[in-house]
Short mmCIF file of C-alpha atoms in Angstrom, two decimals:
data_model
loop_
_atom_site.label_atom_id
_atom_site.label_comp_id
_atom_site.label_asym_id
_atom_site.label_seq_id
_atom_site.Cartn_x
_atom_site.Cartn_y
_atom_site.Cartn_z
CA MET A 1312 -44.11 32.86 67.19
CA LYS A 1313 -45.67 36.32 66.31
CA LEU A 1314 -46.43 37.01 62.67
CA ALA A 1315 -45.13 40.46 62.80
CA ASP A 1316 -41.66 39.13 63.88
CA LEU A 1317 -41.83 36.77 60.91
CA LEU A 1318 -42.17 39.72 58.56
CA GLU A 1319 -39.93 42.11 59.93
CA ASN A 1320 -37.44 42.30 57.08
CA LEU A 1321 -39.98 42.17 54.50
CA GLU A 1322 -42.15 44.95 52.61
CA TYR A 1323 -45.87 43.43 52.62
CA ILE A 1324 -49.48 44.49 52.89
CA CYS A 1325 -51.82 42.92 55.31
CA VAL A 1326 -54.93 42.64 52.98
CA ARG A 1327 -56.90 40.73 55.46
CA GLY A 1328 -56.86 40.04 59.24
CA THR A 1329 -53.99 41.15 61.41
CA VAL A 1330 -50.25 40.61 62.05
CA ASP A 1331 -50.74 40.33 65.81
CA VAL A 1332 -51.35 36.49 65.58
CA GLU A 1333 -49.23 33.55 66.77
CA VAL A 1334 -48.07 31.25 64.04
CA THR A 1335 -47.29 27.59 65.01
CA GLY A 1336 -45.37 26.64 61.81
CA VAL A 1337 -44.22 27.64 58.34
CA VAL A 1338 -45.56 25.41 55.42
CA TYR A 1339 -45.15 25.61 51.58
CA ASP A 1340 -46.45 22.15 50.63
CA SER A 1341 -50.32 21.97 50.81
CA ARG A 1342 -50.09 18.42 52.14
CA LYS A 1343 -48.00 19.39 55.17
CA VAL A 1344 -50.31 21.87 56.73
CA THR A 1345 -50.88 22.08 60.46
CA GLU A 1346 -53.24 23.89 62.63
CA GLY A 1347 -52.36 27.62 63.11
CA CYS A 1348 -49.49 27.41 60.56
CA LEU A 1349 -48.44 30.03 58.04
CA PHE A 1350 -48.75 28.84 54.41
CA LEU A 1351 -46.74 30.31 51.51
CA CYS A 1352 -48.45 30.13 48.17
CA ILE A 1353 -45.57 29.32 45.74
CA GLU A 1354 -45.59 29.31 42.23
CA GLY A 1355 -43.87 26.70 40.14
CA PRO A 1356 -43.64 25.60 36.49
CA ASN A 1357 -46.04 22.82 37.06
CA PHE A 1358 -48.13 24.27 40.17
CA ASP A 1359 -49.35 27.15 41.81
CA GLY A 1360 -49.93 27.27 45.62
CA HIS A 1361 -52.48 30.06 45.26
CA THR A 1362 -54.99 27.50 43.82
CA PHE A 1363 -55.06 25.73 47.28
CA ALA A 1364 -55.58 28.78 49.30
CA ALA A 1365 -59.21 27.84 50.43
CA ASP A 1366 -58.21 24.23 51.04
CA VAL A 1367 -55.25 25.08 53.27
CA VAL A 1368 -57.18 27.31 55.46
CA ALA A 1369 -59.87 24.85 55.90
CA ALA A 1370 -57.09 22.35 56.84
CA GLY A 1371 -56.00 24.72 59.58
CA ALA A 1372 -53.62 27.45 58.21
CA LYS A 1373 -54.01 30.81 59.90
CA VAL A 1374 -51.97 32.78 57.66
CA LEU A 1375 -51.55 32.97 53.87
CA VAL A 1376 -48.50 34.69 52.17
CA VAL A 1377 -49.45 35.35 48.63
CA SER A 1378 -48.13 37.46 45.54
CA LYS A 1379 -51.78 37.88 43.97
CA PRO A 1380 -55.19 37.84 44.96
CA VAL A 1381 -56.83 34.74 46.30
CA GLU A 1382 -60.64 33.74 46.68
CA LEU A 1383 -61.55 32.72 50.08
CA PRO A 1384 -64.95 32.37 51.85
CA LYS A 1385 -66.05 35.41 54.00
CA GLU A 1386 -66.48 33.18 56.95
CA GLN A 1387 -62.93 31.88 57.03
CA ARG A 1388 -60.87 33.74 59.81
CA VAL A 1389 -57.53 33.98 58.18
CA THR A 1390 -54.52 36.46 57.77
CA VAL A 1391 -53.64 37.35 54.24
CA ILE A 1392 -50.13 38.95 53.59
CA GLN A 1393 -49.35 40.06 49.94
CA VAL A 1394 -45.71 40.42 49.16
CA ASN A 1395 -44.16 40.91 45.51
CA ASN A 1396 -42.47 37.58 45.51
CA THR A 1397 -43.53 34.36 47.82
CA ARG A 1398 -40.44 32.51 47.20
CA TYR A 1399 -38.38 35.58 48.29
CA ALA A 1400 -40.65 35.96 51.28
CA MET A 1401 -40.06 32.54 52.10
CA ALA A 1402 -36.42 32.77 52.51
CA PHE A 1403 -36.68 35.83 55.03
CA ILE A 1404 -39.55 34.02 56.88
CA SER A 1405 -37.92 30.84 57.25
CA ALA A 1406 -34.56 32.72 58.64
CA ALA A 1407 -36.66 34.41 61.22
CA TRP A 1408 -38.65 31.16 61.97
CA PHE A 1409 -35.28 29.26 62.82
CA GLY A 1410 -33.73 32.28 64.67
CA HIS A 1411 -31.40 33.65 62.00
CA PRO A 1412 -28.95 30.35 62.28
CA ALA A 1413 -26.56 31.71 59.57
CA GLU A 1414 -25.53 34.69 61.76
CA LYS A 1415 -23.86 31.96 64.00
CA LEU A 1416 -21.80 30.21 61.35
CA LYS A 1417 -19.48 31.44 58.81
CA VAL A 1418 -21.25 30.86 55.47
CA ILE A 1419 -19.15 30.24 52.30
CA GLY A 1420 -21.07 29.98 48.93
CA ILE A 1421 -19.40 28.77 45.79
CA THR A 1422 -21.09 29.50 42.32
CA GLY A 1423 -20.02 28.60 38.73
CA THR A 1424 -20.63 26.17 36.04
CA LYS A 1425 -18.02 23.80 36.81
CA GLY A 1426 -15.93 22.96 40.11
CA LYS A 1427 -18.47 23.77 42.65
CA THR A 1428 -18.77 20.20 44.07
CA THR A 1429 -15.03 19.46 44.18
CA SER A 1430 -14.12 22.97 45.59
CA THR A 1431 -16.63 22.52 48.39
CA TYR A 1432 -15.08 19.30 49.49
CA LEU A 1433 -11.74 20.69 49.44
CA VAL A 1434 -12.72 23.72 51.44
CA LYS A 1435 -14.24 21.16 53.92
CA SER A 1436 -10.94 19.10 54.19
CA ILE A 1437 -8.59 21.87 54.66
CA LEU A 1438 -10.70 23.64 57.23
CA GLU A 1439 -11.33 20.40 59.07
CA ASN A 1440 -7.29 19.72 59.01
CA ALA A 1441 -6.97 23.24 60.61
CA GLY A 1442 -9.27 22.27 63.47
CA TYR A 1443 -12.70 23.73 62.29
CA LYS A 1444 -16.07 21.88 62.34
CA VAL A 1445 -17.60 22.24 58.99
CA GLY A 1446 -20.90 21.45 57.31
CA LEU A 1447 -21.51 21.01 53.67
CA VAL A 1448 -24.64 21.76 51.44
CA GLY A 1449 -24.05 20.41 48.02
CA THR A 1450 -25.09 18.38 44.74
CA ILE A 1451 -24.27 15.03 46.21
CA GLU A 1452 -25.29 15.30 49.91
CA VAL A 1453 -25.81 17.57 52.73
CA MET A 1454 -23.34 16.80 55.64
CA ILE A 1455 -24.00 17.79 59.41
CA GLY A 1456 -21.31 16.17 61.65
CA GLU A 1457 -21.72 12.62 61.20
CA THR A 1458 -24.98 12.86 59.57
CA HIS A 1459 -25.15 12.74 55.76
CA VAL A 1460 -28.42 13.59 53.95
CA HIS A 1461 -28.92 12.67 50.22
CA ALA A 1462 -29.36 15.88 48.16
CA ASN A 1463 -32.18 16.37 45.71
CA ASN A 1464 -31.31 19.82 44.57
CA THR A 1465 -27.95 21.46 44.48
CA THR A 1466 -29.03 24.05 46.60
CA PRO A 1467 -32.26 23.31 48.69
CA GLU A 1468 -35.25 25.25 49.16
CA SER A 1469 -34.68 28.33 51.61
CA TYR A 1470 -36.82 26.58 54.27
CA LEU A 1471 -34.93 23.40 54.19
CA LEU A 1472 -31.62 25.49 53.88
CA GLN A 1473 -32.52 27.31 57.07
CA GLU A 1474 -33.50 24.06 58.83
CA TYR A 1475 -30.04 22.76 57.89
CA PHE A 1476 -28.24 25.64 59.21
CA VAL A 1477 -30.06 25.38 62.53
CA LYS A 1478 -29.20 21.69 62.80
CA MET A 1479 -25.46 22.66 62.13
CA VAL A 1480 -25.47 25.21 64.81
CA GLU A 1481 -26.89 22.75 67.38
CA ALA A 1482 -24.35 20.17 66.23
CA GLY A 1483 -21.68 22.67 67.22
CA LEU A 1484 -20.38 23.50 63.75
CA ASP A 1485 -18.35 26.80 62.98
CA VAL A 1486 -18.48 26.97 59.32
CA VAL A 1487 -20.72 25.71 56.32
CA VAL A 1488 -19.49 25.53 52.76
CA MET A 1489 -22.28 25.29 50.10
CA GLU A 1490 -22.59 25.11 46.22
CA VAL A 1491 -25.05 27.88 45.10
CA SER A 1492 -26.55 27.13 41.82
CA SER A 1493 -28.02 29.66 39.41
CA GLN A 1494 -31.43 28.47 39.81
CA ALA A 1495 -31.06 28.79 43.68
CA LEU A 1496 -30.12 32.45 43.09
CA MET A 1497 -32.75 33.02 40.46
CA HIS A 1498 -35.45 31.58 42.86
CA HIS A 1499 -34.14 33.44 46.18
CA ARG A 1500 -33.38 30.07 48.05
CA THR A 1501 -30.37 31.68 49.58
CA GLN A 1502 -31.86 35.05 50.48
CA GLY A 1503 -32.63 35.96 54.30
CA PHE A 1504 -28.85 35.97 55.10
CA ILE A 1505 -25.41 37.31 53.99
CA PHE A 1506 -22.61 34.94 52.81
CA ASP A 1507 -19.38 35.74 54.49
CA TYR A 1508 -17.49 34.59 51.36
CA GLY A 1509 -19.15 34.34 47.71
CA ILE A 1510 -16.89 32.45 45.19
CA PHE A 1511 -17.05 32.46 41.58
CA THR A 1512 -15.28 29.53 39.63
CA ASN A 1513 -16.07 29.87 36.03
CA LEU A 1514 -18.96 30.37 33.49
CA GLU A 1515 -19.82 28.47 30.53
CA PRO A 1516 -23.01 28.08 28.46
CA ASP A 1517 -25.25 25.56 30.36
CA HIS A 1518 -28.70 25.19 32.14
CA ILE A 1519 -30.28 27.10 29.20
CA GLY A 1520 -33.76 25.64 28.15
CA PRO A 1521 -37.21 24.92 29.30
CA ASN A 1522 -37.47 25.22 33.30
CA GLU A 1523 -33.91 26.64 33.53
CA HIS A 1524 -32.64 29.80 32.00
CA ALA A 1525 -34.12 31.65 29.13
CA SER A 1526 -30.49 32.81 27.91
CA PHE A 1527 -26.85 32.79 28.67
CA GLU A 1528 -27.46 36.54 29.67
CA GLU A 1529 -29.85 35.50 32.30
CA TYR A 1530 -27.64 32.49 33.31
CA LEU A 1531 -24.72 35.12 33.98
CA ALA A 1532 -27.01 37.63 35.63
CA CYS A 1533 -28.14 34.98 38.06
CA LYS A 1534 -24.68 34.08 38.92
CA GLY A 1535 -23.84 37.70 39.61
CA LEU A 1536 -26.53 38.09 42.55
CA LEU A 1537 -24.13 36.36 44.82
CA PHE A 1538 -21.97 39.22 44.74
CA LYS A 1539 -24.84 41.48 46.07
CA GLN A 1540 -25.15 39.15 49.02
CA CYS A 1541 -21.72 38.55 50.46
CA ARG A 1542 -19.15 40.41 52.50
CA VAL A 1543 -15.98 39.18 50.30
CA GLY A 1544 -16.18 38.22 46.82
CA ILE A 1545 -13.51 35.55 45.61
CA VAL A 1546 -13.40 35.07 41.64
CA ASN A 1547 -11.57 33.32 39.15
CA GLY A 1548 -9.46 36.34 37.54
CA ASP A 1549 -8.72 33.95 34.41
CA ASP A 1550 -12.36 33.43 33.44
CA SER A 1551 -13.60 35.87 30.81
CA HIS A 1552 -16.88 36.53 32.31
CA TRP A 1553 -15.58 37.50 35.94
CA GLN A 1554 -16.13 41.20 35.46
CA GLN A 1555 -19.82 40.94 34.10
CA VAL A 1556 -20.59 38.63 36.86
CA THR A 1557 -19.39 40.83 39.40
CA GLU A 1558 -20.91 43.97 37.84
CA GLY A 1559 -22.58 46.07 40.44
CA HIS A 1560 -21.09 44.07 43.46
CA THR A 1561 -21.46 45.40 47.05
CA CYS A 1562 -18.45 43.25 48.50
CA GLU A 1563 -14.94 43.38 48.69
CA LEU A 1564 -13.23 41.76 45.70
CA GLU A 1565 -10.08 39.61 45.30
CA ASN A 1566 -8.96 37.21 42.67
CA PHE A 1567 -7.09 33.95 41.79
CA GLY A 1568 -5.98 32.24 38.88
CA LEU A 1569 -2.68 31.34 36.66
CA GLY A 1570 -2.54 34.90 35.28
CA GLU A 1571 0.13 37.29 36.36
CA HIS A 1572 -2.74 39.89 36.94
CA CYS A 1573 -4.22 37.73 39.62
CA MET A 1574 -3.55 38.27 43.27
CA LEU A 1575 -3.47 34.56 44.27
CA ARG A 1576 -1.49 32.46 41.54
CA ALA A 1577 -0.32 28.91 40.71
CA GLU A 1578 2.99 28.59 38.97
CA ASP A 1579 5.25 25.93 37.71
CA LEU A 1580 2.62 23.58 37.01
CA LYS A 1581 3.87 19.95 36.70
CA LEU A 1582 1.95 16.78 35.92
CA VAL A 1583 2.39 13.86 38.28
CA HIS A 1584 2.16 10.58 36.99
CA LYS A 1585 2.46 7.50 39.54
CA PRO A 1586 1.29 3.71 39.07
CA GLY A 1587 -2.60 3.89 38.98
CA GLU A 1588 -2.46 7.66 40.05
CA LEU A 1589 -2.74 11.09 38.37
CA GLY A 1590 -2.18 14.34 39.89
CA VAL A 1591 -0.31 17.97 39.45
CA SER A 1592 1.73 19.92 41.54
CA PHE A 1593 2.26 23.79 41.46
CA HIS A 1594 3.47 26.62 43.27
CA VAL A 1595 1.10 29.12 44.96
CA SER A 1596 2.50 32.82 44.92
CA GLY A 1597 0.99 36.23 45.37
CA LEU A 1598 -1.19 36.27 48.57
CA MET A 1599 0.59 33.08 49.72
CA ASP A 1600 3.81 31.27 49.10
CA LEU A 1601 3.68 27.50 49.20
CA ASN A 1602 4.08 24.36 47.09
CA VAL A 1603 1.13 21.91 46.99
CA GLU A 1604 0.30 18.66 45.33
CA VAL A 1605 -3.29 17.30 44.40
CA ARG A 1606 -4.13 13.82 43.38
CA THR A 1607 -6.44 14.70 40.65
CA PRO A 1608 -5.23 15.51 37.28
CA GLY A 1609 -5.14 18.55 34.97
CA ARG A 1610 -5.49 22.27 34.90
CA PHE A 1611 -9.11 22.31 36.32
CA SER A 1612 -7.75 20.55 39.37
CA VAL A 1613 -5.45 23.49 39.65
CA TYR A 1614 -8.23 25.72 39.64
CA ASN A 1615 -10.27 23.83 42.31
CA ALA A 1616 -7.44 23.89 44.59
CA LEU A 1617 -6.70 27.40 44.06
CA THR A 1618 -10.44 28.08 44.84
CA ALA A 1619 -10.17 26.33 48.11
CA ILE A 1620 -6.87 27.92 49.12
CA ALA A 1621 -8.04 31.36 48.35
CA ILE A 1622 -11.08 30.83 50.94
CA CYS A 1623 -9.11 29.18 53.48
CA ARG A 1624 -6.49 31.82 53.58
CA HIS A 1625 -9.15 34.06 55.30
CA PHE A 1626 -9.30 31.40 57.97
CA ARG A 1627 -5.56 31.54 58.72
CA VAL A 1628 -4.89 28.03 57.94
CA LYS A 1629 -1.32 26.92 58.11
CA ASP A 1630 0.46 25.69 55.16
CA ALA A 1631 1.04 22.20 56.20
CA ASP A 1632 -2.69 21.79 56.65
CA ILE A 1633 -3.59 22.94 53.47
CA ARG A 1634 -0.77 20.74 51.73
CA ARG A 1635 -2.05 17.59 53.92
CA ALA A 1636 -5.61 18.28 53.19
CA LEU A 1637 -5.36 18.64 49.28
CA LEU A 1638 -3.39 15.33 49.18
CA ASP A 1639 -5.94 13.43 51.37
CA ALA A 1640 -9.29 15.00 49.69
CA LYS A 1641 -11.38 12.78 47.44
CA VAL A 1642 -14.74 13.68 45.88
CA LYS A 1643 -16.94 10.82 45.11
CA GLY A 1644 -17.46 10.75 41.38
CA ARG A 1645 -15.24 13.62 40.32
CA ILE A 1646 -12.04 12.46 38.88
CA GLU A 1647 -12.17 9.61 41.36
CA MET A 1648 -9.42 7.25 41.08
CA VAL A 1649 -10.35 3.66 41.55
CA LYS A 1650 -7.32 1.29 42.22
CA VAL A 1651 -7.27 -1.79 40.10
CA SER A 1652 -3.90 -2.17 38.84
CA ASP A 1653 -0.39 -0.54 38.95
CA HIS A 1654 -0.25 -1.02 35.23
CA PHE A 1655 -3.13 1.32 34.12
CA THR A 1656 -5.38 3.91 35.73
CA VAL A 1657 -9.16 3.67 36.05
CA LEU A 1658 -11.33 6.60 37.19
CA ILE A 1659 -15.01 7.80 37.60
CA ASP A 1660 -16.03 11.00 36.58
CA TYR A 1661 -19.46 12.75 36.31
CA ALA A 1662 -19.09 14.42 33.00
CA HIS A 1663 -22.36 13.91 31.33
CA ASN A 1664 -22.52 16.45 28.56
CA ALA A 1665 -19.95 17.28 25.57
CA MET A 1666 -18.58 19.99 27.27
CA ALA A 1667 -17.54 18.20 30.32
CA LEU A 1668 -16.50 15.34 28.65
CA GLU A 1669 -14.20 17.29 26.07
CA SER A 1670 -12.63 19.17 29.08
CA LEU A 1671 -12.06 15.68 30.98
CA LEU A 1672 -10.58 13.84 27.89
CA SER A 1673 -8.52 16.73 26.73
CA THR A 1674 -7.01 16.91 30.27
CA LEU A 1675 -6.23 13.01 30.39
CA ARG A 1676 -4.63 13.34 27.02
CA GLU A 1677 -2.03 15.72 28.36
CA TYR A 1678 -0.70 12.57 30.61
CA GLU A 1679 0.07 10.98 27.31
CA PRO A 1680 -1.45 7.62 28.02
CA ASN A 1681 -0.70 4.42 25.96
CA ARG A 1682 -4.36 4.39 25.13
CA LEU A 1683 -7.22 6.84 26.25
CA VAL A 1684 -10.26 4.50 27.04
CA CYS A 1685 -13.67 6.11 27.39
CA LEU A 1686 -16.76 4.30 28.74
CA PHE A 1687 -20.17 6.29 28.49
CA GLY A 1688 -23.88 6.31 27.87
CA CYS A 1689 -26.40 9.02 27.70
CA GLY A 1690 -29.50 9.68 29.73
CA GLY A 1691 -32.97 8.70 28.28
CA ASN A 1692 -35.92 11.32 27.89
CA ARG A 1693 -33.21 14.14 27.36
CA SER A 1694 -31.89 16.06 24.48
CA ARG A 1695 -30.78 13.76 21.60
CA GLN A 1696 -28.35 16.34 20.52
CA ARG A 1697 -26.29 15.63 23.86
CA ARG A 1698 -25.98 12.17 22.48
CA PHE A 1699 -24.64 13.19 19.15
CA GLU A 1700 -22.12 15.68 20.63
CA MET A 1701 -20.74 13.32 23.20
CA GLY A 1702 -20.33 10.44 20.69
CA GLU A 1703 -18.35 12.98 18.49
CA VAL A 1704 -16.34 14.38 21.35
CA SER A 1705 -15.29 10.75 22.57
CA GLY A 1706 -14.77 9.48 19.00
CA ARG A 1707 -12.28 12.48 18.32
CA LEU A 1708 -10.38 12.34 21.75
CA ALA A 1709 -10.27 8.63 22.96
CA ASP A 1710 -8.52 5.95 21.40
CA LEU A 1711 -11.37 3.51 22.22
CA THR A 1712 -14.89 4.43 23.16
CA ILE A 1713 -17.08 1.78 24.87
CA VAL A 1714 -20.62 2.98 24.46
CA THR A 1715 -23.05 1.54 27.06
CA SER A 1716 -26.10 2.40 29.09
CA ASP A 1717 -26.58 5.43 31.45
CA ASN A 1718 -29.91 6.08 32.93
CA PRO A 1719 -32.28 5.10 29.99
CA ARG A 1720 -35.32 6.09 31.97
CA PHE A 1721 -38.54 5.50 29.84
CA GLU A 1722 -36.35 5.03 26.55
CA GLU A 1723 -34.85 1.77 25.26
CA PRO A 1724 -30.98 1.80 26.02
CA GLU A 1725 -30.29 0.42 22.28
CA ALA A 1726 -32.12 3.47 20.79
CA ILE A 1727 -29.80 5.84 22.79
CA ILE A 1728 -26.78 3.98 21.88
CA GLU A 1729 -27.60 4.25 18.37
CA ASP A 1730 -27.88 8.06 18.63
CA ILE A 1731 -24.56 8.04 20.25
CA LYS A 1732 -23.07 5.98 17.26
CA THR A 1733 -24.30 8.85 14.89
CA GLY A 1734 -21.96 11.08 16.69
CA MET A 1735 -19.33 8.52 16.60
CA ALA A 1736 -19.81 8.11 12.98
CA LYS A 1737 -18.56 11.63 12.43
CA THR A 1738 -14.99 10.56 13.46
CA GLU A 1739 -12.53 7.87 12.98
CA GLY A 1740 -12.48 6.64 16.61
CA GLU A 1741 -12.79 3.15 17.42
CA TYR A 1742 -15.71 1.99 19.57
CA VAL A 1743 -17.49 -1.04 20.76
CA THR A 1744 -21.19 -1.17 22.06
CA ILE A 1745 -21.90 -3.11 25.07
CA CYS A 1746 -25.46 -2.32 26.64
CA ASP A 1747 -24.89 -3.82 30.07
CA ARG A 1748 -22.95 -1.20 31.93
CA LYS A 1749 -21.40 -4.02 34.40
CA GLU A 1750 -20.27 -6.02 31.33
CA ALA A 1751 -18.94 -2.89 29.58
CA ILE A 1752 -16.87 -1.99 32.81
CA GLY A 1753 -15.64 -5.74 32.74
CA TYR A 1754 -14.62 -5.41 29.07
CA ALA A 1755 -12.71 -2.20 29.97
CA ILE A 1756 -10.80 -3.69 32.76
CA SER A 1757 -10.05 -6.96 31.27
CA HIS A 1758 -8.77 -5.32 27.97
CA GLY A 1759 -6.70 -2.67 29.80
CA GLN A 1760 -3.17 -2.28 28.69
CA GLU A 1761 0.09 -0.98 30.02
CA GLY A 1762 -0.11 2.84 30.42
CA ASP A 1763 -3.74 3.05 29.55
CA ILE A 1764 -6.11 5.58 31.20
CA ILE A 1765 -9.78 4.44 31.41
CA VAL A 1766 -12.46 6.82 32.50
CA LEU A 1767 -16.03 5.60 33.24
CA ALA A 1768 -18.06 8.77 32.40
CA GLY A 1769 -21.55 10.13 33.29
CA LYS A 1770 -22.60 8.41 36.24
CA GLY A 1771 -19.99 9.91 39.03
CA HIS A 1772 -21.36 10.06 42.34
CA GLU A 1773 -24.84 8.29 41.50
CA ASP A 1774 -25.46 4.95 42.83
CA TYR A 1775 -28.41 4.09 40.89
CA GLN A 1776 -29.73 3.18 37.35
CA GLU A 1777 -33.22 4.67 36.50
CA ILE A 1778 -35.05 2.28 34.22
CA LYS A 1779 -38.97 2.60 33.32
CA GLY A 1780 -39.31 4.98 36.29
CA VAL A 1781 -37.58 2.73 38.84
CA LYS A 1782 -34.13 3.48 40.35
CA TYR A 1783 -32.26 0.25 40.60
CA PRO A 1784 -28.83 0.11 42.89
CA MET A 1785 -25.81 0.63 40.69
CA ASP A 1786 -22.73 2.03 42.05
CA GLU A 1787 -19.75 1.57 39.64
CA ARG A 1788 -17.38 1.22 42.64
CA VAL A 1789 -19.38 -1.78 43.82
CA LEU A 1790 -19.41 -3.11 40.05
CA ILE A 1791 -15.73 -2.98 39.91
CA GLN A 1792 -15.44 -4.68 43.21
CA GLU A 1793 -17.69 -7.50 42.27
CA LEU A 1794 -15.76 -7.67 38.89
CA LEU A 1795 -12.48 -8.21 40.73
CA GLU A 1796 -13.99 -10.71 43.29
CA GLU A 1797 -15.38 -12.73 40.36
CA GLY A 1798 -11.80 -13.14 38.94
CA ILE A 1799 -11.74 -10.81 36.03
CA SER A 1800 -8.27 -10.85 34.66
CA HIS A 1801 -6.32 -7.80 33.87
CA ILE A 1802 -2.62 -7.07 33.51
#
C-alpha cells in the first residue's frame, strides 16, 4: 500500500525520504519488524520506540513514524514521517491499512466507571434476538462470530482494534458493541473512525494514580472525548457528571434514567426474589412503553438494562425481542447467579474495590436476606488501602464475612488477609479467615442457611489465581461444581 494513502487523514511532515513508497506492513512492536514495513515509534511509561529507530531500519523497516527527532546513519535508506502524536497517528494509519472496516459496521461504544461490561452483553443479546449479527470488544473477551479471543485490555490498541473490525466484516457481522475505557480515549486507541452511538453510563472516582489518570478532572475529560467522536450520544441523565462529560459535544444527545426529566425512563421498580434467583422488574416509559424483567438484582441492573434499551431502540427492535433477551442474558462474573440450592442464593461478582463492593452489598441488602454472607480477598502488590477499605465495607454491610485469598501475586496471602482484618476491626461484623479459596467457598456453601444470600466477590470472570508470577487455573464455577460432586452438604 502507498505510504501517501496511509497518511491521507493525518497532518505530518516528511523529514526524510519520500511518501511515494510502498509499505508492506504496519508494525509498532520492534520484535515484529518485517522487510518493507512502516514502524510506529510509540512512547509508553516504561519504553520508547524512538530508541529502536536505527535497529528497526536495519531489520528492514522502510518507513518510520516519529514524534521527535531520531538518530539514523546517513547511509540508511528510509522515509521518516514526523507527527505530533504517534499513538494518534497509529489509529488513522491502522484504519487506512485495513480499509476503514468501521465504515462497514454500526459501531456502538460504551464508556463509564461501572456497567460497561454488562451493558455490552445486554446489547449483544437484544440485537441478536432481533436478527442482527453482533461482534463484541470488551474487558472479558472479543467475540467475532463463534470465535472468542481473551482480552488483555478493556479496549485494545488501535491497530488490533482495526484488525478485529476487519475480521468482523469478513465474518458477515452487522454491528459491533464495545467497551471504551478512559485510558483508550486518552491514548487515542479509538481514533480513526466515528462511533455511530456513544454511551455514558456513570462516573465515580476511579483509575486515578500512577500510569492511569493524574486527577478526577482528567478522568472526566477523557470520558468526554467519546462525545466528540460519535454521531448520537446517549447518556445517563441521573448521573451528576453528565453535563460535564458532554461539554463541547459534537453529536446529537439523548438521555435515560429514573428521573422525570429523562427521555427514556424506568418506573414502578419491583424486586423479584425467586428460589435461588434475584431480579428486578420495571416499566419503561417516555420514548418507549413496555414492561421488562431482568434476572440480576438492584437499581444498577435497571440502569444497565436501560442503557441497552436506549441503544437498541435505534435499531427498531421489537418489544418482545427486548423482553426475551433481557431475561436470557447472562454476563460471566457480573452478578452471576450459580444455582446451588433452592434455599439460598449464591452469586459471583467482580467487585474488587470498596466502591464496587459497597454498591453490591447495599443492593443485596434490599432483598432482606436472612443473612448476607460476603466472601472475598484482595490482590497482592496493590494498594494496602484497598484492603482496609474493603474489610471495613464488608464488616459494616455483611452479616458474615469470609476472608480468603484472591491473586496474592508476590505477596504472602496471610499478610494480605491481616490487612483486610485491620479494616474489619473498625466494625462489629463477624468474620472467619480461610486462606484456601476453594475451602472458603466450601465453608460458605456448607454453612448456608434458609434465605441467605452468599456473594463470592473479587474474581468475577477470572479463571485463574496468580501466585509468584504464575497464573494457575481457578474458576469459581468449577470450584463450586467440584465441591458439589465431592458431596459437600448444604440445606
